[in-house]
Short mmCIF file of C-alpha atoms and ligand atoms in Angstrom, two decimals:
data_model
loop_
_atom_site.label_atom_id
_atom_site.label_comp_id
_atom_site.label_asym_id
_atom_site.label_seq_id
_atom_site.Cartn_x
_atom_site.Cartn_y
_atom_site.Cartn_z
CA MET T 1 119.97 155.91 81.70
CA THR T 2 117.29 153.82 83.38
CA ASP T 3 113.87 154.04 81.72
CA VAL T 4 111.07 154.12 84.27
CA VAL T 5 107.45 153.89 83.15
CA ILE T 6 104.68 154.50 85.66
CA ILE T 7 101.00 153.72 85.04
CA GLY T 8 98.66 155.82 87.19
CA GLY T 9 99.24 159.37 88.38
CA GLY T 10 97.76 159.30 91.91
CA PRO T 11 100.01 159.69 94.98
CA GLY T 12 101.46 156.21 94.43
CA GLY T 13 102.49 157.11 90.89
CA TYR T 14 103.43 160.79 91.01
CA GLU T 15 105.47 160.62 94.22
CA ALA T 16 107.38 157.69 92.70
CA ALA T 17 107.94 159.71 89.53
CA LEU T 18 109.52 162.54 91.54
CA VAL T 19 111.87 160.15 93.35
CA ALA T 20 112.80 158.28 90.16
CA SER T 21 113.58 161.54 88.42
CA GLN T 22 115.64 162.76 91.41
CA LEU T 23 117.65 159.52 91.26
CA GLY T 24 118.47 160.05 87.59
CA GLY T 25 115.82 157.90 85.90
CA ARG T 26 114.22 158.84 82.57
CA VAL T 27 110.60 158.86 83.72
CA THR T 28 107.32 158.60 81.81
CA LEU T 29 104.01 158.78 83.67
CA ILE T 30 100.82 157.58 81.98
CA GLU T 31 97.60 158.86 83.54
CA ARG T 32 94.18 158.74 81.96
CA ARG T 33 92.41 161.36 84.07
CA GLY T 34 94.87 163.98 85.29
CA PRO T 35 97.95 164.43 87.52
CA GLY T 36 97.08 163.63 91.14
CA GLY T 37 94.77 160.82 90.06
CA SER T 38 91.66 159.91 91.99
CA ALA T 39 93.16 161.16 95.27
CA VAL T 40 93.29 164.72 93.97
CA LEU T 41 90.47 164.80 91.42
CA THR T 42 87.66 162.73 92.98
CA ASP T 43 88.53 161.36 96.43
CA VAL T 44 90.75 162.99 99.08
CA VAL T 45 90.94 166.61 97.94
CA PRO T 46 87.26 167.07 96.98
CA SER T 47 85.91 165.27 100.05
CA LYS T 48 88.14 167.15 102.49
CA THR T 49 87.32 170.48 100.82
CA LEU T 50 83.60 169.76 101.17
CA ILE T 51 84.17 168.73 104.79
CA ALA T 52 85.99 172.03 105.45
CA THR T 53 82.76 173.85 104.57
CA ALA T 54 80.72 171.43 106.69
CA GLU T 55 83.04 172.10 109.65
CA VAL T 56 82.14 175.79 109.56
CA MET T 57 78.46 174.85 109.81
CA THR T 58 79.24 172.60 112.80
CA THR T 59 81.04 175.51 114.47
CA LEU T 60 78.09 177.81 113.77
CA ARG T 61 75.73 175.26 115.33
CA GLY T 62 77.72 175.41 118.55
CA ALA T 63 77.85 179.21 118.54
CA HIS T 64 74.61 179.74 120.47
CA ALA T 65 75.95 177.81 123.46
CA LEU T 66 79.01 180.10 123.45
CA GLY T 67 76.77 183.15 123.76
CA LEU T 68 76.64 184.32 120.15
CA ARG T 69 73.36 185.68 118.80
CA LEU T 70 72.22 187.02 115.45
CA ASP T 71 69.25 189.36 115.53
CA GLY T 72 66.21 187.75 114.02
CA ALA T 73 67.64 184.21 113.91
CA GLU T 74 67.10 181.33 116.33
CA ASP T 75 70.64 180.10 115.91
CA LEU T 76 73.62 181.12 113.81
CA ALA T 77 73.65 178.01 111.61
CA GLY T 78 69.99 178.59 110.78
CA ALA T 79 70.85 182.05 109.47
CA PHE T 80 73.09 180.56 106.77
CA ARG T 81 71.96 178.87 103.57
CA VAL T 82 74.24 176.35 101.86
CA ASP T 83 74.71 177.22 98.19
CA LEU T 84 75.83 173.75 97.14
CA ALA T 85 76.53 174.86 93.58
CA ALA T 86 79.04 177.41 94.94
CA VAL T 87 80.47 174.89 97.41
CA ASN T 88 80.97 172.29 94.68
CA GLU T 89 82.36 174.82 92.22
CA ARG T 90 85.02 175.68 94.83
CA VAL T 91 85.66 171.98 95.51
CA LEU T 92 86.26 171.21 91.84
CA ARG T 93 88.30 174.38 91.26
CA LEU T 94 90.57 173.52 94.16
CA ALA T 95 91.00 169.93 92.96
CA ALA T 96 91.84 171.12 89.42
CA ALA T 97 94.33 173.65 90.80
CA GLN T 98 96.00 170.98 92.93
CA SER T 99 96.24 168.72 89.88
CA GLY T 100 97.77 171.64 87.96
CA ASP T 101 100.37 172.17 90.70
CA ILE T 102 101.35 168.50 90.51
CA ARG T 103 101.60 168.70 86.71
CA SER T 104 103.92 171.73 86.97
CA ARG T 105 106.11 170.02 89.57
CA LEU T 106 106.39 166.82 87.50
CA GLU T 107 107.23 168.77 84.35
CA ALA T 108 109.78 170.88 86.22
CA GLU T 109 111.46 167.65 87.36
CA GLY T 110 111.64 166.42 83.78
CA VAL T 111 108.94 163.75 83.98
CA ARG T 112 107.22 163.06 80.66
CA LEU T 113 103.44 163.00 81.08
CA ILE T 114 101.26 160.99 78.71
CA GLU T 115 97.51 161.52 78.88
CA GLY T 116 96.02 158.12 78.18
CA SER T 117 95.74 154.53 79.33
CA GLY T 118 98.70 152.26 79.93
CA ARG T 119 98.99 148.49 79.77
CA LEU T 120 101.83 146.02 80.05
CA ASP T 121 103.19 144.00 77.19
CA GLY T 122 105.53 141.68 79.07
CA THR T 123 107.95 143.03 81.66
CA GLU T 124 109.89 145.38 79.38
CA TRP T 125 107.24 147.15 77.35
CA VAL T 126 104.32 149.38 78.15
CA VAL T 127 101.71 150.42 75.60
CA ALA T 128 100.17 153.87 76.04
CA SER T 129 96.83 154.43 74.28
CA THR T 130 96.11 158.10 73.72
CA ALA T 131 93.73 160.18 71.61
CA ASP T 132 96.46 160.17 68.92
CA GLY T 133 96.92 156.40 68.86
CA GLU T 134 99.28 153.95 70.53
CA GLU T 135 102.86 154.38 71.67
CA ARG T 136 105.15 151.56 72.78
CA LEU T 137 107.54 152.47 75.57
CA ARG T 138 110.55 150.37 76.54
CA ALA T 139 111.03 150.16 80.28
CA ASP T 140 113.78 148.94 82.60
CA ILE T 141 111.48 149.51 85.55
CA ILE T 142 107.69 149.62 85.63
CA LEU T 143 105.48 150.85 88.45
CA LEU T 144 101.77 150.02 88.54
CA ALA T 145 99.77 152.56 90.57
CA THR T 146 96.35 152.24 89.00
CA GLY T 147 94.22 152.67 92.16
CA THR T 148 90.62 151.54 92.53
CA THR T 149 87.09 152.33 91.31
CA PRO T 150 83.94 152.66 93.46
CA ARG T 151 82.26 149.27 93.86
CA GLU T 152 78.77 149.05 92.36
CA LEU T 153 75.96 146.73 93.43
CA PRO T 154 74.27 145.20 90.36
CA ALA T 155 70.81 146.09 91.71
CA ALA T 156 71.79 149.64 92.64
CA ARG T 157 73.62 151.01 89.61
CA PRO T 158 74.49 154.70 89.99
CA ASP T 159 72.77 156.93 87.42
CA GLY T 160 74.84 159.98 88.35
CA GLU T 161 71.75 162.00 89.21
CA ARG T 162 69.93 160.39 92.12
CA ILE T 163 71.93 157.24 92.80
CA LEU T 164 75.51 158.41 93.13
CA THR T 165 79.03 157.24 93.82
CA TRP T 166 81.27 159.58 95.81
CA THR T 167 82.89 160.75 92.57
CA GLN T 168 79.52 162.01 91.28
CA LEU T 169 78.47 164.04 94.33
CA TYR T 170 80.14 167.23 93.13
CA GLY T 171 77.68 167.57 90.27
CA LEU T 172 74.87 168.36 92.74
CA SER T 173 73.73 171.97 92.63
CA GLU T 174 71.25 171.76 95.50
CA LEU T 175 71.47 170.16 98.90
CA PRO T 176 69.67 166.78 98.80
CA LYS T 177 66.42 166.97 100.76
CA ARG T 178 66.94 163.48 102.13
CA LEU T 179 70.21 161.72 101.45
CA ILE T 180 70.41 157.98 102.01
CA VAL T 181 74.02 156.94 102.54
CA VAL T 182 74.57 153.22 102.02
CA GLY T 183 77.68 152.05 103.88
CA SER T 184 78.99 153.19 107.26
CA GLY T 185 82.71 152.64 106.64
CA VAL T 186 85.05 155.64 106.48
CA THR T 187 83.73 157.05 103.19
CA GLY T 188 80.04 156.62 104.07
CA ALA T 189 80.50 158.05 107.58
CA GLU T 190 82.50 161.05 106.33
CA PHE T 191 79.88 162.04 103.75
CA ALA T 192 76.99 161.35 106.13
CA SER T 193 78.67 163.60 108.69
CA ALA T 194 79.35 166.37 106.14
CA TYR T 195 75.88 166.43 104.56
CA ASN T 196 74.27 166.25 107.99
CA ALA T 197 76.30 169.29 109.06
CA LEU T 198 75.37 171.11 105.84
CA GLY T 199 71.73 170.65 106.77
CA ALA T 200 70.53 167.69 104.68
CA ASP T 201 68.28 165.09 106.27
CA VAL T 202 70.63 162.06 106.29
CA VAL T 203 69.75 158.38 106.65
CA LEU T 204 72.79 156.16 107.16
CA VAL T 205 72.26 152.51 106.24
CA SER T 206 74.77 150.39 108.14
CA SER T 207 75.03 146.62 107.95
CA ARG T 208 76.79 146.52 111.34
CA ASP T 209 75.84 147.21 114.98
CA GLN T 210 77.79 150.44 115.04
CA VAL T 211 79.12 152.90 112.45
CA LEU T 212 82.80 152.73 111.44
CA PRO T 213 83.22 149.01 112.25
CA GLY T 214 86.89 149.06 111.23
CA GLU T 215 87.80 151.79 113.73
CA ASP T 216 88.42 151.84 117.49
CA ALA T 217 85.08 150.72 119.00
CA ASP T 218 85.03 153.52 121.63
CA ALA T 219 85.67 156.08 118.90
CA GLY T 220 82.91 154.63 116.71
CA ARG T 221 80.52 154.81 119.67
CA VAL T 222 81.27 158.50 120.23
CA VAL T 223 80.74 159.33 116.56
CA GLN T 224 77.51 157.32 116.44
CA GLN T 225 76.21 159.14 119.53
CA VAL T 226 77.06 162.54 118.02
CA PHE T 227 75.39 161.53 114.71
CA GLU T 228 72.21 160.43 116.52
CA ARG T 229 72.13 163.50 118.75
CA SER T 230 72.40 165.76 115.72
CA GLY T 231 69.31 164.21 114.14
CA MET T 232 70.83 161.72 111.69
CA THR T 233 68.84 158.50 111.25
CA ILE T 234 71.05 155.43 111.53
CA LEU T 235 69.62 152.12 110.36
CA SER T 236 71.94 149.60 112.05
CA ARG T 237 72.14 145.91 111.08
CA SER T 238 70.44 146.87 107.81
CA ARG T 239 71.83 145.63 104.52
CA ALA T 240 70.83 147.52 101.36
CA GLN T 241 70.34 145.15 98.46
CA ALA T 242 68.82 147.36 95.76
CA ALA T 243 68.13 150.98 94.91
CA ARG T 244 65.91 152.36 92.16
CA VAL T 245 64.74 155.75 91.01
CA VAL T 246 60.97 156.25 91.18
CA GLY T 247 59.95 159.66 89.82
CA ASP T 248 62.06 162.19 91.68
CA GLU T 249 62.78 159.84 94.57
CA VAL T 250 65.12 156.95 95.29
CA VAL T 251 63.80 153.82 96.96
CA VAL T 252 66.39 151.68 98.74
CA GLU T 253 65.39 148.10 99.49
CA LEU T 254 66.85 146.46 102.57
CA ALA T 255 67.52 142.72 102.80
CA ASP T 256 64.81 142.30 105.47
CA GLY T 257 62.14 143.68 103.13
CA ARG T 258 61.95 147.23 104.51
CA THR T 259 62.34 150.18 102.14
CA VAL T 260 63.78 153.65 102.69
CA THR T 261 62.87 156.58 100.50
CA GLY T 262 65.00 159.65 99.89
CA SER T 263 65.71 162.30 97.27
CA HIS T 264 69.23 160.96 96.62
CA CYS T 265 71.33 157.92 97.51
CA LEU T 266 75.09 157.75 97.94
CA MET T 267 76.53 154.28 97.45
CA ALA T 268 79.65 153.92 99.61
CA VAL T 269 80.11 150.17 99.54
CA GLY T 270 83.84 149.91 98.95
CA SER T 271 86.13 149.82 95.94
CA THR T 272 87.44 147.37 93.36
CA PRO T 273 91.05 147.41 92.14
CA ASN T 274 91.88 148.67 88.63
CA THR T 275 93.85 145.59 87.71
CA ALA T 276 91.83 144.03 84.88
CA GLY T 277 92.67 144.51 81.21
CA ILE T 278 96.11 146.06 81.74
CA GLY T 279 98.21 143.09 80.63
CA LEU T 280 99.28 141.91 84.08
CA GLU T 281 99.16 138.28 82.99
CA SER T 282 101.51 139.04 80.06
CA ALA T 283 104.15 140.05 82.60
CA GLY T 284 103.41 137.38 85.21
CA VAL T 285 102.17 139.87 87.83
CA GLU T 286 100.26 137.93 90.48
CA LEU T 287 96.92 139.00 91.93
CA ASP T 288 95.39 137.92 95.23
CA GLU T 289 91.93 136.31 95.43
CA ARG T 290 90.27 139.78 95.58
CA GLY T 291 92.06 141.03 92.47
CA TYR T 292 94.72 143.20 94.19
CA ILE T 293 98.36 143.05 93.07
CA ARG T 294 100.54 141.04 95.43
CA VAL T 295 103.61 142.99 96.56
CA ASP T 296 106.33 142.58 99.15
CA LYS T 297 107.46 145.27 101.61
CA VAL T 298 109.60 147.04 99.02
CA SER T 299 106.69 147.11 96.53
CA ARG T 300 108.02 144.32 94.25
CA THR T 301 105.50 142.20 92.37
CA ARG T 302 106.31 138.63 91.32
CA ALA T 303 107.43 139.93 87.90
CA ARG T 304 111.04 141.05 87.52
CA GLY T 305 111.40 144.83 87.31
CA VAL T 306 107.66 145.40 87.87
CA TYR T 307 106.64 147.19 91.07
CA ALA T 308 103.21 148.22 92.35
CA ALA T 309 102.08 150.87 94.83
CA GLY T 310 98.94 152.27 96.36
CA ASP T 311 95.34 151.15 96.46
CA CYS T 312 95.77 148.62 93.62
CA THR T 313 97.88 146.56 96.08
CA GLY T 314 95.18 146.54 98.80
CA VAL T 315 97.87 147.09 101.46
CA PHE T 316 96.39 150.14 103.27
CA PRO T 317 94.08 152.45 101.31
CA LEU T 318 95.57 155.81 102.25
CA ALA T 319 97.19 158.45 100.07
CA SER T 320 100.16 158.66 102.47
CA VAL T 321 100.77 154.90 102.26
CA ALA T 322 100.40 154.91 98.47
CA ALA T 323 103.01 157.68 98.23
CA MET T 324 105.39 155.83 100.56
CA GLN T 325 105.00 152.55 98.64
CA GLY T 326 105.75 154.42 95.42
CA ARG T 327 108.86 156.10 96.83
CA ILE T 328 110.10 152.82 98.36
CA ALA T 329 109.67 151.12 94.97
CA MET T 330 111.88 153.68 93.26
CA TRP T 331 114.48 153.81 96.05
CA HIS T 332 114.73 150.03 95.76
CA ALA T 333 114.67 149.84 91.98
CA LEU T 334 117.21 152.61 91.47
CA GLY T 335 119.61 151.43 94.16
CA ASP T 336 119.09 154.04 96.89
CA ALA T 337 119.00 153.25 100.63
CA VAL T 338 115.59 151.77 101.48
CA GLY T 339 113.81 150.18 104.42
CA PRO T 340 110.68 148.00 104.21
CA LEU T 341 107.23 149.57 104.50
CA ASP T 342 106.32 149.83 108.20
CA LEU T 343 102.55 149.97 108.68
CA ARG T 344 102.90 150.15 112.48
CA THR T 345 103.71 153.85 112.24
CA VAL T 346 100.93 154.94 109.86
CA ALA T 347 98.77 157.77 111.19
CA ALA T 348 95.21 157.72 109.81
CA ASN T 349 92.21 159.96 110.25
CA VAL T 350 88.46 159.72 109.74
CA PHE T 351 87.17 163.21 108.90
CA THR T 352 83.80 162.95 110.64
CA ALA T 353 82.70 165.50 113.26
CA PRO T 354 84.40 164.75 115.63
CA GLU T 355 87.39 163.30 113.82
CA ILE T 356 89.01 159.97 114.74
CA ALA T 357 92.79 159.79 114.42
CA THR T 358 94.76 156.63 115.08
CA VAL T 359 98.36 155.45 115.03
CA GLY T 360 100.11 152.19 115.85
CA VAL T 361 98.48 149.21 117.53
CA SER T 362 94.75 149.14 118.14
CA GLN T 363 92.58 148.43 121.17
CA ALA T 364 91.33 145.32 119.36
CA GLU T 365 94.89 143.96 119.15
CA LEU T 366 95.30 144.50 122.90
CA ASP T 367 91.89 142.99 123.71
CA SER T 368 92.58 139.88 121.64
CA GLY T 369 96.01 139.38 123.17
CA VAL T 370 97.86 139.79 119.84
CA VAL T 371 99.83 142.58 121.53
CA ALA T 372 100.61 142.89 125.25
CA GLY T 373 100.26 146.39 126.59
CA SER T 374 98.65 148.91 128.90
CA ALA T 375 96.03 151.45 127.91
CA VAL T 376 94.53 154.60 129.28
CA MET T 377 91.56 156.56 128.00
CA LEU T 378 90.99 160.18 129.04
CA PRO T 379 87.75 161.89 128.09
CA LEU T 380 88.19 165.35 126.58
CA HIS T 381 85.38 167.00 128.54
CA THR T 382 87.71 167.32 131.54
CA ASN T 383 90.21 169.33 129.46
CA PRO T 384 90.00 173.08 130.24
CA ARG T 385 90.48 174.19 126.61
CA ALA T 386 87.80 171.74 125.47
CA LYS T 387 85.40 173.23 128.02
CA MET T 388 86.19 176.76 126.80
CA ARG T 389 85.58 175.75 123.19
CA GLY T 390 82.39 173.86 124.03
CA ILE T 391 83.84 170.47 123.05
CA ALA T 392 81.91 167.80 124.94
CA ASP T 393 82.68 164.67 122.91
CA GLY T 394 85.98 162.92 122.40
CA PHE T 395 88.91 161.35 124.17
CA VAL T 396 92.59 160.56 124.07
CA LYS T 397 93.72 156.96 124.35
CA ILE T 398 97.34 155.82 124.61
CA PHE T 399 98.72 152.28 124.46
CA CYS T 400 102.19 151.39 125.80
CA LEU T 401 104.30 148.30 126.39
CA PRO T 402 103.79 146.85 129.90
CA THR T 403 107.35 147.00 131.21
CA THR T 404 109.31 149.55 129.18
CA ARG T 405 106.28 151.91 128.93
CA ILE T 406 107.19 152.63 125.29
CA VAL T 407 104.25 154.17 123.40
CA ILE T 408 102.96 151.72 120.78
CA GLY T 409 99.75 153.39 119.66
CA GLY T 410 96.98 155.84 120.33
CA VAL T 411 93.57 157.16 119.37
CA VAL T 412 92.36 160.75 119.47
CA VAL T 413 88.69 161.65 119.02
CA ALA T 414 88.33 165.43 118.76
CA PRO T 415 87.40 168.15 116.26
CA ILE T 416 91.03 168.43 115.07
CA ALA T 417 92.26 164.93 115.89
CA SER T 418 94.11 164.86 112.56
CA GLU T 419 96.44 167.55 113.91
CA LEU T 420 96.63 166.28 117.51
CA ILE T 421 97.73 162.75 116.57
CA GLU T 422 101.16 164.04 115.49
CA ALA T 423 102.51 163.92 119.07
CA LEU T 424 101.59 160.23 119.37
CA SER T 425 102.74 159.48 115.85
CA LEU T 426 106.18 160.87 116.70
CA ALA T 427 106.21 158.91 119.97
CA VAL T 428 105.41 155.63 118.18
CA ARG T 429 107.93 156.26 115.42
CA GLU T 430 110.72 157.27 117.81
CA LYS T 431 109.79 154.65 120.45
CA LEU T 432 109.38 157.29 123.17
CA THR T 433 108.25 156.21 126.63
CA VAL T 434 105.07 157.58 128.22
CA ASP T 435 107.29 159.51 130.65
CA GLN T 436 109.08 161.22 127.77
CA VAL T 437 105.73 162.21 126.26
CA ALA T 438 104.47 163.37 129.66
CA GLU T 439 107.57 165.45 130.36
CA SER T 440 107.40 167.53 127.19
CA PHE T 441 105.76 170.90 127.79
CA THR T 442 102.30 171.43 126.35
CA VAL T 443 100.65 174.82 126.12
CA TYR T 444 98.17 175.60 128.91
CA PRO T 445 95.31 175.48 128.12
CA SER T 446 95.37 173.20 125.07
CA LEU T 447 93.84 169.95 123.83
CA THR T 448 97.34 168.49 123.58
CA GLY T 449 97.46 168.86 127.36
CA SER T 450 95.24 165.76 127.45
CA ILE T 451 97.87 163.76 125.55
CA ALA T 452 100.52 164.61 128.14
CA GLU T 453 98.03 163.94 130.95
CA ALA T 454 97.09 160.53 129.51
CA ALA T 455 100.79 159.69 129.21
CA ARG T 456 101.30 160.72 132.85
CA ARG T 457 98.55 158.35 133.90
CA LEU T 458 100.35 155.50 132.17
CA HIS T 459 103.44 156.00 134.34
CA SER T 460 104.12 152.54 135.81
CA GLY T 461 101.74 151.71 138.60
CA ALA T 462 99.19 154.35 137.66
CA LEU T 463 95.76 153.26 138.83
CA GLU T 464 93.81 154.40 135.77
CA SER T 465 95.69 152.25 133.28
CA VAL T 466 94.45 148.84 132.28
CA THR T 467 97.10 146.20 131.61
CA TYR T 468 96.26 143.55 129.04
C1 FAD G 501 86.07 159.57 99.29
C2 FAD G 501 87.46 159.19 99.67
C3 FAD G 501 88.15 160.00 100.56
C4 FAD G 501 89.46 159.68 100.91
N1 FAD G 501 90.11 160.46 101.80
C5 FAD G 501 91.38 160.18 102.16
C6 FAD G 501 92.08 160.99 103.07
O1 FAD G 501 91.53 161.95 103.59
N2 FAD G 501 93.36 160.69 103.35
C7 FAD G 501 94.00 159.64 102.77
O2 FAD G 501 95.18 159.41 103.05
N3 FAD G 501 93.36 158.83 101.90
C8 FAD G 501 92.07 159.06 101.59
N4 FAD G 501 91.41 158.27 100.70
C9 FAD G 501 92.13 157.15 100.08
C10 FAD G 501 92.98 157.68 98.91
O3 FAD G 501 92.14 158.31 97.98
C11 FAD G 501 93.72 156.55 98.23
O4 FAD G 501 94.40 155.79 99.18
C12 FAD G 501 94.71 157.09 97.21
O5 FAD G 501 94.02 157.77 96.20
C13 FAD G 501 95.52 155.96 96.60
O6 FAD G 501 96.41 156.49 95.67
P1 FAD G 501 96.83 155.65 94.38
O7 FAD G 501 97.98 156.38 93.78
O8 FAD G 501 97.00 154.24 94.73
O9 FAD G 501 95.57 155.67 93.43
P2 FAD G 501 94.60 156.78 92.85
O10 FAD G 501 94.65 158.05 93.60
O11 FAD G 501 93.32 156.07 92.74
O12 FAD G 501 95.19 157.06 91.41
C14 FAD G 501 95.25 156.05 90.43
C15 FAD G 501 95.13 156.70 89.08
O13 FAD G 501 95.48 155.75 88.08
C16 FAD G 501 94.67 155.99 86.95
N5 FAD G 501 94.66 154.77 86.13
C17 FAD G 501 94.12 153.57 86.43
N6 FAD G 501 94.36 152.68 85.45
C18 FAD G 501 95.07 153.34 84.51
C19 FAD G 501 95.62 152.96 83.27
N7 FAD G 501 95.51 151.71 82.80
N8 FAD G 501 96.30 153.89 82.56
C20 FAD G 501 96.43 155.18 83.02
N9 FAD G 501 95.93 155.59 84.19
C21 FAD G 501 95.27 154.68 84.94
C22 FAD G 501 93.33 156.31 87.54
O14 FAD G 501 92.52 157.03 86.63
C23 FAD G 501 93.73 157.16 88.74
O15 FAD G 501 93.73 158.53 88.40
C24 FAD G 501 90.09 158.54 100.35
C25 FAD G 501 89.39 157.72 99.46
C26 FAD G 501 88.08 158.05 99.14
C27 FAD G 501 87.33 157.15 98.20
#
């Protein structure tokens, strides 16, 4: 039997454990926090559960325009009070339940779970440190899936009460009066959007011209406009360099000398990989200059028999990619059929209001000439279903190859973009042409109608498309 030892129980680790067990490996998973890892316990599941509550508030805010009234209240959202203690209790309960489900599934598949910290001792041994002491485990195959930790600025150390990382937000029992969010990347923008919808006064400190600098620029512009219209303060081109607690306030110092005062501050300034102190050098595992583990497209590190998956590799920080890297590692290591990781087909979503979903090539790649293609952008406000639902912001964008008209990417900005992107994701994966997408029936009226319509407009010779 092949002994497989996995360090880290997030999606990279636990999905790999399931595959390894299915392929006949004897699998041990070492996790220091709980099955599901950060994805389930502190990152994806808690944040998306919180956002689900925030979405209801956003819907309530739009209710007046749809003709809904509540006697004695100006607007429906104003009639509701957010009980953050109850919201957070639900968030944490759901995360714990999800972790419990993963534990049950792993145990049912025969995976041995060790609660503790793992480290390498060469390429054939792993040491697990638990509350009961140390255990040495012999391994034919090792997978490192240790994830990342929120990055901290030395002059803005989180205290867990007023200066917080995203993992500490769920301890809040009352809505912050004024929440300063430092960082306008995906994490900062998602929490700024959610707390703004819940009714907190939010100040978003962004070092760039526009929020979400890593996303499609048109999409970022729409989200920024919606944020500003809803009353959020955005401090663009402003770099936070320090934060300190003064009485029951937080004062954030910007690099240009200005200060911002709030009741709480969320630091969302990126992550650092959990790759120090786990014996990587003893096995010859190579790190890149930022401290991430170097891997190839089948998740191999430079050390024989040692694989790595997920955020600790810095490849693409998404739970879905971590899981795929983990599965690929085990398919490869245990001799099953395997293809290399293909990032061109990854669908990703930013859970702001509205959401931004993307797949395949980006507008920036077309603009810079890295990829040749045509593009069309169709605003959602012309869509009949969007009008009925009071959706004014958002669009569908499709990119295709210039001659064959094969779909190579797309962007959807809409309240449920995460669901709508599937049609484009399938098109990219299966190399469908814009005509094939356009010819498939969509429900009338529906938001997906705009995807088919955009594809129709990309039919060769269409006037609205721009060829790069
Ligand atoms: C706020 C937030 C929201 C996000 N939302 C989404 C989303 O909506 N969709 C999405 O796809 N992605 C999302 N992500 C990204 C996603 O969380 C990560 O891509 C994913 O968690 C990576 O999985 P992983 O298995 O690599 O690591 P993790 O989930 O980080 O798990 C690694 C685990 O390893 C454990 N560990 C580390 N070192 C050791 C050791 N030596 N011994 C034992 N255990 C160890 C850690 O405690 C951790 O539990 C979000 C991230 C953040 C921060």
